Amino acid sequence: MSETFAALDVASRQYRLLDALDPAGVDGLLVTTLTNVRYLTGFTGSAGIVALTSTGTTLVTDGRYRTQAAEQVAAVGLADHVTIVIGGAEAQREALQAALDGADRVGLEADHVTWAQATAWEERLGRPPVATSGLVEELRAIKDAGEIDRMRHAAQIADAALGEVLPLLSRAGIDPISESTFALALDSAMRRRGAESVAFETIVAAGENSAKPHHHPSDRLIAMGDPVVVDFGATFEGYRSDMTRTFCVGGQPTGALKEIFDLVATSQAAGVAAVQPGVSAGSIDDVCRGVIVEGGMGERFEHSTGHGVGLDIHELPWVASQGTAILEAGTVVTVEPGVYVAGVGGVRIEDTLVVTSSGAEPLTRFTKEVAA
Ligand code: ZN
Ligand code: ZN
């Protein structure tokens, strides 16, 4: 692969996190969420904790990751900035305790720590930890150029994979294929094109199943005239894409189904057009929901309009009614209104967009042509 990507600016993340500590009422932070550990250090192992204070950053993990941790921290340019301690559970706790020695108020990631863990840390540190929420997650909501390059590439992999397997849907009327077989073909096409994994479990929902927003692909055969919701994404170097297209097998939809397709397409286009710097996430939900309410289907749009995407498939900001986060350049959000009518079918259309200084760039670019 000849494509080159901008470097990930990992070092500046730690400085921005340090700036966020005082407003959160802490002078040290224990980062126990693995995705956040990765974001701050480049380390992708399945076990690891970071202690961060103004005097330094310590990463602890166990012997399985001795080489990997050193390599990954060096790869993001932090070999001189992050102290890596390898050892068993007790040695790790001692190292973290020592790293936090000068911090009177140690924050824990309250959204991800159990009661038992918080109690154990209080005993270990000899002082009560402070509950913090979303400190790293709020930094993650704004992507740097290297992150956007990787997300764009993940989206390109997904677009190309769908293009490759779409003929299987077009032929489904004469050459039957099940939801799960189509999902498997799509997943393997993404892997062959360089995805390290799927971004989440692929949704393929045909006919009556399309009315269930998060249907699990089954052995139901896809038939002529079926609406088919395909919601999927690729992961590339940790970064995920997310896209939904709804097709109609064998031609254009008719009747009540056509009305749903048209309404969701109008709603989604309006939402995409509204994504720009300076607007609230909630206003995107208002725009999409307004079109569907106007079309008399408000109570059939039962989920929020979208979400942030990045190292996690669902992350800040939430694109939901009352969402107060303000979009700014580097924010990545999905716009995915849907209408689901039991007995008729469901339609969802979703794109992932990155907010730019003047508007938004869609990362997912697959055609919205309905006829498959
Ligand atoms: Zn999706
Ligand atoms: Zn989504």
Short mmCIF file of C-alpha atoms and ligand atoms in Angstrom, two decimals:
data_model
loop_
_atom_site.label_atom_id
_atom_site.label_comp_id
_atom_site.label_asym_id
_atom_site.label_seq_id
_atom_site.Cartn_x
_atom_site.Cartn_y
_atom_site.Cartn_z
CA MET A 1 0.00 0.00 0.00
CA SER A 2 1.59 3.25 -1.11
CA GLU A 3 -0.75 5.64 0.65
CA THR A 4 0.88 7.83 3.29
CA PHE A 5 -0.92 9.28 6.26
CA ALA A 6 -0.19 12.28 8.43
CA ALA A 7 1.52 11.36 11.72
CA LEU A 8 -0.66 10.96 14.81
CA ASP A 9 0.03 13.88 17.14
CA VAL A 10 0.09 11.79 20.33
CA ALA A 11 2.46 14.00 22.36
CA SER A 12 0.14 17.02 22.34
CA ARG A 13 -2.70 14.89 23.72
CA GLN A 14 -0.93 14.55 27.06
CA TYR A 15 -0.40 18.32 27.29
CA ARG A 16 -4.05 18.99 26.50
CA LEU A 17 -5.10 16.44 29.11
CA LEU A 18 -2.87 18.11 31.72
CA ASP A 19 -4.66 21.40 30.98
CA ALA A 20 -7.98 19.68 31.69
CA LEU A 21 -6.97 18.30 35.09
CA ASP A 22 -7.24 21.44 37.20
CA PRO A 23 -10.70 22.42 35.94
CA ALA A 24 -11.77 18.86 36.81
CA GLY A 25 -10.48 19.30 40.37
CA VAL A 26 -7.60 16.83 40.16
CA ASP A 27 -3.83 17.05 39.84
CA GLY A 28 -3.27 13.50 38.69
CA LEU A 29 -5.28 11.01 36.65
CA LEU A 30 -5.35 7.22 36.55
CA VAL A 31 -6.36 6.22 33.03
CA THR A 32 -7.74 2.69 33.13
CA THR A 33 -9.85 2.68 29.94
CA LEU A 34 -7.81 0.81 27.33
CA THR A 35 -8.93 2.99 24.43
CA ASN A 36 -7.80 6.04 26.38
CA VAL A 37 -4.49 4.36 27.23
CA ARG A 38 -3.98 3.82 23.51
CA TYR A 39 -4.93 7.39 22.68
CA LEU A 40 -2.41 8.80 25.14
CA THR A 41 0.54 6.45 24.57
CA GLY A 42 0.05 4.48 21.34
CA PHE A 43 0.00 1.23 23.36
CA THR A 44 -2.66 -1.22 22.13
CA GLY A 45 -2.24 -4.15 24.53
CA SER A 46 -5.17 -5.76 26.32
CA ALA A 47 -3.94 -4.70 29.78
CA GLY A 48 -2.38 -1.43 30.84
CA ILE A 49 -2.91 1.63 33.02
CA VAL A 50 -1.53 5.16 32.68
CA ALA A 51 -0.81 7.55 35.56
CA LEU A 52 -0.48 11.15 34.41
CA THR A 53 0.61 14.18 36.45
CA SER A 54 2.41 17.41 35.60
CA THR A 55 5.69 15.69 36.49
CA GLY A 56 5.36 12.75 34.13
CA THR A 57 3.47 9.91 32.52
CA THR A 58 3.83 6.28 33.57
CA LEU A 59 2.47 3.28 31.66
CA VAL A 60 2.26 -0.07 33.44
CA THR A 61 1.55 -3.42 31.82
CA ASP A 62 2.60 -7.04 32.20
CA GLY A 63 5.38 -9.14 30.73
CA ARG A 64 3.37 -10.22 27.70
CA TYR A 65 3.70 -6.68 26.39
CA ARG A 66 7.29 -5.85 27.30
CA THR A 67 8.48 -5.49 23.70
CA GLN A 68 5.22 -4.24 22.21
CA ALA A 69 4.79 -1.45 24.76
CA ALA A 70 8.30 -0.14 24.19
CA GLU A 71 7.91 -0.32 20.41
CA GLN A 72 4.51 1.36 20.30
CA VAL A 73 5.41 4.17 22.69
CA ALA A 74 8.58 4.83 20.67
CA ALA A 75 6.63 4.71 17.39
CA VAL A 76 4.53 7.70 18.44
CA GLY A 77 7.62 9.64 19.54
CA LEU A 78 7.11 9.31 23.28
CA ALA A 79 10.05 7.09 24.28
CA ASP A 80 11.56 9.95 26.30
CA HIS A 81 8.26 11.07 27.80
CA VAL A 82 6.56 7.91 29.04
CA THR A 83 8.06 5.72 31.78
CA ILE A 84 7.14 2.11 31.08
CA VAL A 85 6.97 -0.29 34.02
CA ILE A 86 6.56 -4.02 33.31
CA GLY A 87 5.56 -6.37 36.10
CA GLY A 88 2.91 -8.33 37.96
CA ALA A 89 -0.21 -6.77 39.42
CA GLU A 90 1.43 -5.70 42.69
CA ALA A 91 4.48 -4.21 41.00
CA GLN A 92 2.20 -2.29 38.65
CA ARG A 93 0.15 -0.87 41.52
CA GLU A 94 3.30 0.15 43.38
CA ALA A 95 4.62 1.93 40.29
CA LEU A 96 1.37 3.79 39.81
CA GLN A 97 1.25 4.75 43.48
CA ALA A 98 4.77 6.12 43.24
CA ALA A 99 3.95 8.01 40.05
CA LEU A 100 1.01 9.67 41.79
CA ASP A 101 2.90 10.45 44.97
CA GLY A 102 2.89 14.21 44.43
CA ALA A 103 -0.79 14.37 43.48
CA ASP A 104 -3.17 15.10 46.36
CA ARG A 105 -6.28 14.73 44.25
CA VAL A 106 -6.13 11.65 42.01
CA GLY A 107 -8.88 11.32 39.44
CA LEU A 108 -10.40 8.02 38.36
CA GLU A 109 -12.40 7.52 35.15
CA ALA A 110 -15.70 7.16 36.99
CA ASP A 111 -17.67 6.04 33.92
CA HIS A 112 -15.48 2.95 33.57
CA VAL A 113 -14.29 2.02 37.08
CA THR A 114 -16.20 -0.39 39.31
CA TRP A 115 -17.03 0.35 42.94
CA ALA A 116 -14.60 -2.37 44.00
CA GLN A 117 -11.77 -0.85 41.98
CA ALA A 118 -12.43 2.64 43.34
CA THR A 119 -12.39 1.28 46.90
CA ALA A 120 -9.15 -0.60 46.28
CA TRP A 121 -7.52 2.55 44.89
CA GLU A 122 -8.62 4.53 47.94
CA GLU A 123 -6.94 1.97 50.22
CA ARG A 124 -3.82 1.87 48.09
CA LEU A 125 -3.43 5.65 47.73
CA GLY A 126 -4.46 6.44 51.30
CA ARG A 127 -6.73 9.22 50.11
CA PRO A 128 -10.12 9.19 48.41
CA PRO A 129 -9.94 9.32 44.59
CA VAL A 130 -11.95 11.96 42.73
CA ALA A 131 -14.57 10.92 40.18
CA THR A 132 -13.87 12.39 36.73
CA SER A 133 -15.92 11.94 33.59
CA GLY A 134 -15.00 12.21 29.93
CA LEU A 135 -11.65 13.99 30.30
CA VAL A 136 -9.89 11.93 27.64
CA GLU A 137 -13.09 11.27 25.69
CA GLU A 138 -13.61 15.00 25.16
CA LEU A 139 -10.12 15.32 23.71
CA ARG A 140 -10.80 12.34 21.46
CA ALA A 141 -13.87 14.05 19.98
CA ILE A 142 -11.60 16.41 18.02
CA LYS A 143 -9.46 14.46 15.56
CA ASP A 144 -6.04 15.49 14.25
CA ALA A 145 -5.01 15.17 10.60
CA GLY A 146 -3.45 11.74 11.14
CA GLU A 147 -6.64 10.41 12.71
CA ILE A 148 -8.79 11.83 9.92
CA ASP A 149 -6.52 10.27 7.28
CA ARG A 150 -6.95 6.85 8.91
CA MET A 151 -10.72 7.24 9.23
CA ARG A 152 -10.98 8.33 5.61
CA HIS A 153 -9.02 5.25 4.60
CA ALA A 154 -11.25 2.98 6.71
CA ALA A 155 -14.27 4.51 4.97
CA GLN A 156 -12.68 3.99 1.55
CA ILE A 157 -12.10 0.31 2.36
CA ALA A 158 -15.76 -0.03 3.34
CA ASP A 159 -16.99 1.78 0.23
CA ALA A 160 -14.90 -0.42 -2.06
CA ALA A 161 -15.95 -3.62 -0.26
CA LEU A 162 -19.66 -2.79 -0.62
CA GLY A 163 -19.15 -2.05 -4.31
CA GLU A 164 -17.49 -5.44 -4.72
CA VAL A 165 -20.29 -7.47 -3.09
CA LEU A 166 -23.35 -5.46 -4.16
CA PRO A 167 -23.88 -7.69 -7.24
CA LEU A 168 -24.71 -10.51 -4.78
CA LEU A 169 -27.74 -8.43 -3.70
CA SER A 170 -28.70 -7.55 -7.26
CA ARG A 171 -28.74 -11.26 -8.13
CA ALA A 172 -30.56 -12.30 -4.96
CA GLY A 173 -33.89 -12.59 -6.83
CA ILE A 174 -32.52 -15.38 -9.02
CA ASP A 175 -29.58 -16.58 -6.93
CA PRO A 176 -30.78 -16.48 -3.31
CA ILE A 177 -28.37 -15.36 -0.60
CA SER A 178 -29.02 -15.13 3.13
CA GLU A 179 -28.49 -12.05 5.27
CA SER A 180 -25.62 -13.73 7.10
CA THR A 181 -23.90 -14.96 3.93
CA PHE A 182 -24.06 -11.47 2.46
CA ALA A 183 -22.68 -10.02 5.72
CA LEU A 184 -19.82 -12.52 5.64
CA ALA A 185 -18.99 -11.61 2.03
CA LEU A 186 -18.93 -7.92 2.95
CA ASP A 187 -16.77 -8.52 6.03
CA SER A 188 -14.23 -10.60 4.13
CA ALA A 189 -14.11 -8.05 1.30
CA MET A 190 -13.16 -5.41 3.89
CA ARG A 191 -10.48 -7.66 5.38
CA ARG A 192 -9.00 -8.41 1.95
CA ARG A 193 -8.82 -4.68 1.28
CA GLY A 194 -6.76 -4.00 4.38
CA ALA A 195 -9.22 -3.64 7.26
CA GLU A 196 -7.72 -5.06 10.45
CA SER A 197 -11.24 -5.95 11.58
CA VAL A 198 -14.83 -4.91 11.12
CA ALA A 199 -15.71 -1.73 13.01
CA PHE A 200 -18.65 -3.52 14.68
CA GLU A 201 -20.84 -6.50 13.90
CA THR A 202 -22.23 -5.92 10.41
CA ILE A 203 -26.00 -5.47 10.21
CA VAL A 204 -27.83 -6.92 7.20
CA ALA A 205 -31.59 -6.76 7.62
CA ALA A 206 -33.91 -7.78 4.77
CA GLY A 207 -37.66 -7.52 4.30
CA GLU A 208 -39.57 -7.50 7.60
CA ASN A 209 -36.24 -7.59 9.48
CA SER A 210 -35.39 -4.14 8.11
CA ALA A 211 -37.93 -2.72 10.57
CA LYS A 212 -35.61 -3.78 13.44
CA PRO A 213 -32.87 -1.12 13.67
CA HIS A 214 -30.23 -3.48 15.09
CA HIS A 215 -31.20 -6.80 13.53
CA HIS A 216 -28.62 -9.58 13.77
CA PRO A 217 -27.99 -11.15 10.31
CA SER A 218 -29.90 -14.45 10.04
CA ASP A 219 -30.32 -17.26 7.54
CA ARG A 220 -33.33 -15.46 6.07
CA LEU A 221 -33.00 -15.46 2.28
CA ILE A 222 -33.03 -12.05 0.61
CA ALA A 223 -35.79 -11.89 -2.02
CA MET A 224 -36.91 -9.75 -4.96
CA GLY A 225 -38.46 -6.47 -3.77
CA ASP A 226 -36.97 -6.67 -0.28
CA PRO A 227 -35.63 -3.55 1.40
CA VAL A 228 -32.19 -4.44 2.76
CA VAL A 229 -30.50 -2.33 5.44
CA VAL A 230 -26.70 -2.73 5.39
CA ASP A 231 -24.92 -1.01 8.31
CA PHE A 232 -21.21 -1.70 8.59
CA GLY A 233 -17.71 -0.31 8.83
CA ALA A 234 -14.01 -1.09 8.66
CA THR A 235 -11.25 -0.59 11.23
CA PHE A 236 -7.89 0.68 10.02
CA GLU A 237 -5.02 1.28 12.46
CA GLY A 238 -7.59 1.43 15.26
CA TYR A 239 -9.87 3.97 13.58
CA ARG A 240 -13.36 3.00 12.51
CA SER A 241 -15.82 3.92 9.79
CA ASP A 242 -19.60 3.69 9.93
CA MET A 243 -22.04 3.74 7.03
CA THR A 244 -25.57 2.54 6.32
CA ARG A 245 -27.24 2.12 2.96
CA THR A 246 -30.71 0.70 2.39
CA PHE A 247 -31.30 -1.00 -0.94
CA CYS A 248 -34.34 -2.36 -2.71
CA VAL A 249 -33.62 -5.66 -4.44
CA GLY A 250 -34.52 -5.75 -8.12
CA GLY A 251 -35.60 -2.14 -8.64
CA GLN A 252 -37.23 0.91 -7.13
CA PRO A 253 -39.50 0.55 -4.09
CA THR A 254 -43.21 1.24 -4.45
CA GLY A 255 -46.13 2.31 -2.27
CA ALA A 256 -45.63 2.81 1.45
CA LEU A 257 -42.04 1.62 1.23
CA LYS A 258 -41.21 4.25 -1.37
CA GLU A 259 -42.60 6.97 0.89
CA ILE A 260 -40.31 5.79 3.70
CA PHE A 261 -37.27 5.70 1.42
CA ASP A 262 -37.96 9.24 0.17
CA LEU A 263 -38.61 10.65 3.64
CA VAL A 264 -35.41 9.21 5.14
CA ALA A 265 -33.35 10.36 2.15
CA THR A 266 -34.69 13.90 2.53
CA SER A 267 -34.06 13.88 6.27
CA GLN A 268 -30.54 12.53 5.92
CA ALA A 269 -29.58 15.01 3.19
CA ALA A 270 -30.86 17.88 5.33
CA GLY A 271 -28.87 16.63 8.31
CA VAL A 272 -25.68 16.27 6.27
CA ALA A 273 -26.12 19.80 4.90
CA ALA A 274 -26.46 21.14 8.45
CA VAL A 275 -23.12 19.74 9.69
CA GLN A 276 -20.70 22.66 10.04
CA PRO A 277 -18.50 24.26 12.67
CA GLY A 278 -20.24 26.25 15.37
CA VAL A 279 -23.56 24.39 15.43
CA SER A 280 -24.67 22.15 18.28
CA ALA A 281 -24.92 18.40 17.87
CA GLY A 282 -28.53 18.68 19.00
CA SER A 283 -29.35 20.98 16.10
CA ILE A 284 -28.42 18.21 13.62
CA ASP A 285 -30.87 15.91 15.39
CA ASP A 286 -33.51 18.66 15.22
CA VAL A 287 -33.04 19.04 11.46
CA CYS A 288 -33.30 15.30 10.71
CA ARG A 289 -36.15 14.71 13.14
CA GLY A 290 -38.04 17.77 11.90
CA VAL A 291 -38.25 16.39 8.36
CA ILE A 292 -39.53 13.03 9.61
CA VAL A 293 -42.05 14.57 12.00
CA GLU A 294 -43.26 16.78 9.16
CA GLY A 295 -43.74 13.62 7.09
CA GLY A 296 -45.95 12.14 9.82
CA MET A 297 -43.46 9.45 10.84
CA GLY A 298 -41.97 11.06 13.96
CA GLU A 299 -42.83 8.18 16.25
CA ARG A 300 -41.17 5.71 13.83
CA PHE A 301 -37.76 7.38 14.25
CA GLU A 302 -36.93 5.98 17.66
CA HIS A 303 -33.18 6.40 17.94
CA SER A 304 -30.91 9.42 18.01
CA THR A 305 -29.54 10.90 14.79
CA GLY A 306 -25.91 9.97 15.24
CA HIS A 307 -22.73 9.80 17.26
CA GLY A 308 -19.04 10.50 17.18
CA VAL A 309 -16.73 7.83 15.72
CA GLY A 310 -13.01 7.24 16.15
CA LEU A 311 -11.11 4.62 18.11
CA ASP A 312 -14.54 3.54 19.38
CA ILE A 313 -17.54 3.06 17.13
CA HIS A 314 -19.68 5.16 19.48
CA GLU A 315 -17.96 8.09 21.14
CA LEU A 316 -18.46 11.80 21.80
CA PRO A 317 -20.29 13.83 20.67
CA TRP A 318 -23.77 12.33 20.86
CA VAL A 319 -25.89 13.67 18.00
CA ALA A 320 -29.13 13.56 19.93
CA SER A 321 -31.99 15.83 20.91
CA GLN A 322 -30.69 18.42 23.41
CA GLY A 323 -27.08 17.55 22.52
CA THR A 324 -25.11 20.61 23.63
CA ALA A 325 -21.67 19.75 22.21
CA ILE A 326 -20.60 22.35 19.64
CA LEU A 327 -19.16 20.91 16.43
CA GLU A 328 -15.74 22.24 15.47
CA ALA A 329 -13.13 21.46 12.85
CA GLY A 330 -11.97 17.89 13.45
CA THR A 331 -15.20 16.64 15.01
CA VAL A 332 -16.36 13.41 13.35
CA VAL A 333 -20.06 12.56 13.50
CA THR A 334 -22.53 10.26 11.84
CA VAL A 335 -25.89 11.37 10.45
CA GLU A 336 -28.20 8.35 10.39
CA PRO A 337 -31.94 8.97 10.58
CA GLY A 338 -34.20 5.96 10.10
CA VAL A 339 -37.88 5.10 9.88
CA TYR A 340 -39.06 1.63 10.86
CA VAL A 341 -42.60 0.36 10.28
CA ALA A 342 -43.33 -3.21 11.35
CA GLY A 343 -44.95 -5.14 8.52
CA VAL A 344 -43.75 -2.67 5.85
CA GLY A 345 -40.02 -2.33 6.43
CA GLY A 346 -37.37 0.05 7.59
CA VAL A 347 -34.91 2.44 5.98
CA ARG A 348 -31.79 3.99 7.48
CA ILE A 349 -29.17 6.04 5.64
CA GLU A 350 -25.92 6.91 7.39
CA ASP A 351 -22.79 8.81 6.55
CA THR A 352 -19.75 9.64 8.65
CA LEU A 353 -18.58 13.25 8.25
CA VAL A 354 -15.64 15.24 9.50
CA VAL A 355 -16.30 18.86 10.30
CA THR A 356 -13.91 21.22 8.49
CA SER A 357 -13.17 24.92 9.03
CA SER A 358 -15.90 25.84 6.55
CA GLY A 359 -18.35 22.92 6.44
CA ALA A 360 -17.99 19.15 6.42
CA GLU A 361 -16.34 16.43 4.39
CA PRO A 362 -18.20 13.13 4.02
CA LEU A 363 -15.81 10.24 4.68
CA THR A 364 -18.31 7.63 3.48
CA ARG A 365 -19.05 8.21 -0.18
CA PHE A 366 -20.93 5.19 -1.47
CA THR A 367 -23.80 5.98 -3.84
CA LYS A 368 -27.26 6.37 -2.35
CA GLU A 369 -28.88 4.74 -5.39
CA VAL A 370 -31.64 2.60 -3.88
CA ALA A 371 -32.13 -0.03 -6.60
CA ALA A 372 -29.75 -2.94 -6.16
ZN ZN B 1 -23.84 2.42 11.45
ZN ZN B 2 -23.66 4.77 13.47
#
